Amino acid sequence: MFRSLRLPIVFSAAVLLVGLSPALRAQERKADDAQGETEEKAPKVTLGVGDPAPPLKVEKFLKGEPVKEFKPGHIYVVEFWATWCGPCIRSMPHLTELQKKFKDKVTFVGVNVSERPYDEKTLGKVEEFVKKNDEKMGYTVAYDGPDRHMDKAYMEAAGQDGIPTAFIVSGEAKIAHIGHPSAPDFEKALEQLVAGKFDMAAAVKADKERRAQEEALAKHSKRINELSDAADDLIEEGKLDEAFAKYDEITKLVPHLAPRVELRKFNVLMDREKYDQAYAVAEKLIAGPLKEDANTLNMIAWRIVDPEAKVAQRNVEVALKAAELGVKLTNEKEPAVLDTLARCYWLKGDKAKAIALQTRAVELTKDNKDMQESLQQTLDEYKKDAR
């Protein structure tokens, strides 16, 4: 099984500050070693959705026609990446597909940032990488360089600390969307812009709400850590009701964390083999708070069907609901999520369906040999046992 999108659910303010590994989360550039000793501060944001897009000022364009300005009526995607960033590399074929899909309506610009280190060899290293990955990178590519003009103007200004991150620039040269380039909401926003159906006012409102949530989380990070630690101690003592009361205090402090709090309860209940209660919590999460969070839905499903986990009562129907929704949200393009759904169907006894889904998952990993090998091994096991 491949479990890169099935990370253990860690519950602390430090992790929650970066979103508890939300769907297809960007790879972190900066180590977050804050443990709540002092109150956290949310990144100062000076660039948000609805604001004018900063001009494209890079050290050098490495591929494609240089973009000197944002042309009126044309849409742009400014995406930030680095040669060492695995998620960035995995996103490249998808960006290429989108560039082909939208052709002359959208211009994609991949801006290299955060190389390690910046010296006289860095530019050459990046140029060699772009040359080697020419087919994967079927769009314009630029090098920001050690001056970090683009990094500061976009990433830092928007409070973004992880890559890949993409900024969609509207035909009015305003920021329309900020997020991971492989997330469903990214492509949705792009399609709406191209079709002339994008609601900028709604996007601005949603962005402000997101920032407010981040500020609230930062403000209460110390207390969240204290409550979380206290709950963990109570869980070790077997006092689940008291532990869950501590978790509920977190929800009162920061209401938007409610889905994460309930998700933590689900995992605790699964660990303690209180399956009926656990599945009841999972059902509520799948039906409401997490219905658009593909990664977390995938984790719930895998927690239930993981063949390596000791689960005495597997509710495959609950796992199937979560996995199917996760596959739908990722447009059937995330191999790890397809792998989970395949496992659900395998456990239900629909071996043909499981093999078809697993085959699709393997096909999507041609650019990730390690992942492909793991998924192929599972596919081989399915085919052998289906004979």
Short mmCIF file of N, CA, C and O in Angstrom, two decimals, residues 23-73:
data_model
loop_
_atom_site.label_atom_id
_atom_site.label_comp_id
_atom_site.label_asym_id
_atom_site.label_seq_id
_atom_site.Cartn_x
_atom_site.Cartn_y
_atom_site.Cartn_z
N ALA A 23 -6.00 18.74 1.96
CA ALA A 23 -5.93 18.04 0.67
C ALA A 23 -4.79 18.53 -0.18
O ALA A 23 -4.72 19.69 -0.54
N LEU A 24 -3.87 17.57 -0.48
CA LEU A 24 -2.76 17.85 -1.37
C LEU A 24 -1.96 19.05 -0.92
O LEU A 24 -1.55 19.89 -1.71
N ARG A 25 -1.71 19.16 0.39
CA ARG A 25 -1.02 20.29 0.99
C ARG A 25 0.35 20.51 0.38
O ARG A 25 1.06 19.59 0.02
N ALA A 26 0.76 21.77 0.28
CA ALA A 26 2.08 22.11 -0.23
C ALA A 26 3.16 21.59 0.71
O ALA A 26 2.95 21.46 1.91
N GLN A 27 4.34 21.31 0.18
CA GLN A 27 5.46 20.85 1.00
C GLN A 27 6.03 22.03 1.76
O GLN A 27 6.25 23.10 1.19
N GLU A 28 6.27 21.88 3.05
CA GLU A 28 6.75 22.99 3.85
C GLU A 28 8.17 23.38 3.48
O GLU A 28 9.05 22.55 3.27
N ARG A 29 8.42 24.70 3.43
CA ARG A 29 9.75 25.21 3.17
C ARG A 29 10.49 25.52 4.45
O ARG A 29 11.71 25.54 4.50
N LYS A 30 9.74 25.85 5.49
CA LYS A 30 10.35 26.29 6.73
C LYS A 30 9.98 25.34 7.86
O LYS A 30 8.84 24.97 8.01
N ALA A 31 10.95 24.95 8.67
CA ALA A 31 10.68 24.07 9.79
C ALA A 31 9.85 24.82 10.82
O ALA A 31 10.17 25.95 11.18
N ASP A 32 8.79 24.19 11.29
CA ASP A 32 7.93 24.81 12.29
C ASP A 32 8.18 24.11 13.61
O ASP A 32 7.61 23.07 13.89
N ASP A 33 9.07 24.71 14.43
CA ASP A 33 9.41 24.06 15.68
C ASP A 33 8.73 24.76 16.87
O ASP A 33 9.09 24.51 18.01
N ALA A 34 7.78 25.63 16.59
CA ALA A 34 7.08 26.30 17.68
C ALA A 34 6.17 25.30 18.38
O ALA A 34 5.37 24.64 17.75
N GLN A 35 6.30 25.22 19.68
CA GLN A 35 5.51 24.24 20.43
C GLN A 35 4.55 24.90 21.41
O GLN A 35 4.14 24.32 22.39
N GLY A 36 4.21 26.15 21.15
CA GLY A 36 3.22 26.79 21.98
C GLY A 36 3.78 27.40 23.26
O GLY A 36 3.02 27.72 24.17
N GLU A 37 5.11 27.59 23.37
CA GLU A 37 5.67 28.23 24.55
C GLU A 37 5.21 29.68 24.63
O GLU A 37 5.03 30.24 25.69
N THR A 38 5.04 30.29 23.47
CA THR A 38 4.53 31.64 23.41
C THR A 38 3.41 31.67 22.39
O THR A 38 3.24 30.74 21.60
N GLU A 39 2.68 32.74 22.39
CA GLU A 39 1.57 32.85 21.47
C GLU A 39 2.09 32.99 20.05
O GLU A 39 2.99 33.76 19.77
N GLU A 40 1.52 32.22 19.13
CA GLU A 40 1.93 32.28 17.74
C GLU A 40 1.42 33.55 17.09
O GLU A 40 0.45 34.14 17.52
N LYS A 41 2.08 33.94 16.01
CA LYS A 41 1.62 35.07 15.22
C LYS A 41 1.37 34.60 13.80
O LYS A 41 2.24 33.97 13.20
N ALA A 42 0.20 34.90 13.28
CA ALA A 42 -0.09 34.54 11.90
C ALA A 42 0.77 35.41 10.99
O ALA A 42 1.09 36.55 11.33
N PRO A 43 1.19 34.88 9.83
CA PRO A 43 2.01 35.67 8.91
C PRO A 43 1.30 36.97 8.53
O PRO A 43 0.08 36.99 8.33
N LYS A 44 2.05 38.05 8.46
CA LYS A 44 1.48 39.33 8.06
C LYS A 44 1.14 39.26 6.57
O LYS A 44 2.00 39.01 5.74
N VAL A 45 -0.12 39.47 6.26
CA VAL A 45 -0.58 39.34 4.89
C VAL A 45 -0.85 40.71 4.28
O VAL A 45 -1.62 41.51 4.82
N THR A 46 -0.20 40.99 3.17
CA THR A 46 -0.42 42.25 2.45
C THR A 46 -0.93 42.00 1.04
O THR A 46 -1.21 42.95 0.31
N LEU A 47 -1.03 40.73 0.65
CA LEU A 47 -1.53 40.37 -0.67
C LEU A 47 -2.59 39.30 -0.52
O LEU A 47 -2.31 38.22 0.01
N GLY A 48 -3.78 39.58 -0.98
CA GLY A 48 -4.86 38.62 -0.87
C GLY A 48 -5.71 38.58 -2.12
O GLY A 48 -5.47 39.33 -3.09
N VAL A 49 -6.70 37.73 -2.12
CA VAL A 49 -7.61 37.63 -3.25
C VAL A 49 -8.32 38.97 -3.44
O VAL A 49 -8.79 39.58 -2.48
N GLY A 50 -8.37 39.41 -4.68
CA GLY A 50 -8.98 40.69 -5.01
C GLY A 50 -7.99 41.82 -5.15
O GLY A 50 -8.31 42.87 -5.72
N ASP A 51 -6.76 41.62 -4.66
CA ASP A 51 -5.74 42.66 -4.76
C ASP A 51 -5.08 42.64 -6.14
O ASP A 51 -5.03 41.59 -6.80
N PRO A 52 -4.52 43.78 -6.58
CA PRO A 52 -3.78 43.81 -7.85
C PRO A 52 -2.60 42.85 -7.80
O PRO A 52 -1.89 42.78 -6.79
N ALA A 53 -2.37 42.11 -8.86
CA ALA A 53 -1.25 41.16 -8.91
C ALA A 53 0.06 41.91 -9.10
O ALA A 53 0.16 42.77 -9.99
N PRO A 54 1.06 41.63 -8.29
CA PRO A 54 2.37 42.27 -8.46
C PRO A 54 2.94 41.94 -9.85
O PRO A 54 2.67 40.88 -10.40
N PRO A 55 3.72 42.83 -10.43
CA PRO A 55 4.31 42.56 -11.75
C PRO A 55 5.28 41.39 -11.70
O PRO A 55 5.83 41.06 -10.64
N LEU A 56 5.46 40.74 -12.85
CA LEU A 56 6.38 39.61 -12.93
C LEU A 56 7.79 40.14 -13.16
O LEU A 56 8.15 40.57 -14.25
N LYS A 57 8.58 40.09 -12.10
CA LYS A 57 9.96 40.56 -12.17
C LYS A 57 10.87 39.42 -11.74
O LYS A 57 10.99 39.12 -10.55
N VAL A 58 11.50 38.76 -12.71
CA VAL A 58 12.36 37.61 -12.41
C VAL A 58 13.77 37.87 -12.93
O VAL A 58 13.99 38.76 -13.75
N GLU A 59 14.69 37.06 -12.46
CA GLU A 59 16.07 37.22 -12.94
C GLU A 59 16.21 36.75 -14.38
O GLU A 59 16.90 37.37 -15.19
N LYS A 60 15.50 35.64 -14.71
CA LYS A 60 15.64 35.12 -16.07
C LYS A 60 14.48 34.18 -16.41
O LYS A 60 14.04 33.40 -15.57
N PHE A 61 13.98 34.30 -17.63
CA PHE A 61 13.00 33.33 -18.13
C PHE A 61 13.78 32.17 -18.75
O PHE A 61 14.66 32.39 -19.59
N LEU A 62 13.47 30.98 -18.33
CA LEU A 62 14.22 29.80 -18.75
C LEU A 62 13.55 29.04 -19.89
O LEU A 62 14.20 28.28 -20.59
N LYS A 63 12.26 29.25 -20.05
CA LYS A 63 11.54 28.52 -21.08
C LYS A 63 10.26 29.28 -21.44
O LYS A 63 9.60 29.84 -20.57
N GLY A 64 9.94 29.30 -22.72
CA GLY A 64 8.72 29.95 -23.17
C GLY A 64 8.91 31.44 -23.41
O GLY A 64 9.97 32.01 -23.16
N GLU A 65 7.85 32.05 -23.88
CA GLU A 65 7.88 33.49 -24.16
C GLU A 65 7.86 34.29 -22.86
O GLU A 65 6.98 34.10 -22.01
N PRO A 66 8.83 35.20 -22.67
CA PRO A 66 8.84 36.00 -21.44
C PRO A 66 7.54 36.79 -21.26
O PRO A 66 7.00 37.33 -22.23
N VAL A 67 7.04 36.81 -20.06
CA VAL A 67 5.83 37.57 -19.74
C VAL A 67 6.26 38.88 -19.08
O VAL A 67 6.68 38.89 -17.92
N LYS A 68 6.16 39.96 -19.81
CA LYS A 68 6.62 41.25 -19.30
C LYS A 68 5.52 42.01 -18.57
O LYS A 68 5.80 42.89 -17.76
N GLU A 69 4.24 41.67 -18.88
CA GLU A 69 3.13 42.34 -18.22
C GLU A 69 1.88 41.48 -18.34
O GLU A 69 1.82 40.55 -19.16
N PHE A 70 0.91 41.77 -17.51
CA PHE A 70 -0.36 41.06 -17.57
C PHE A 70 -1.26 41.77 -18.59
O PHE A 70 -1.66 42.92 -18.38
N LYS A 71 -1.55 41.06 -19.66
CA LYS A 71 -2.38 41.67 -20.71
C LYS A 71 -3.85 41.68 -20.29
O LYS A 71 -4.37 40.68 -19.79
N PRO A 72 -4.54 42.79 -20.52
CA PRO A 72 -5.96 42.88 -20.15
C PRO A 72 -6.79 41.78 -20.83
O PRO A 72 -6.59 41.48 -22.01
N GLY A 73 -7.67 41.16 -20.06
CA GLY A 73 -8.54 40.12 -20.61
C GLY A 73 -7.92 38.74 -20.65
O GLY A 73 -8.61 37.76 -20.93
#
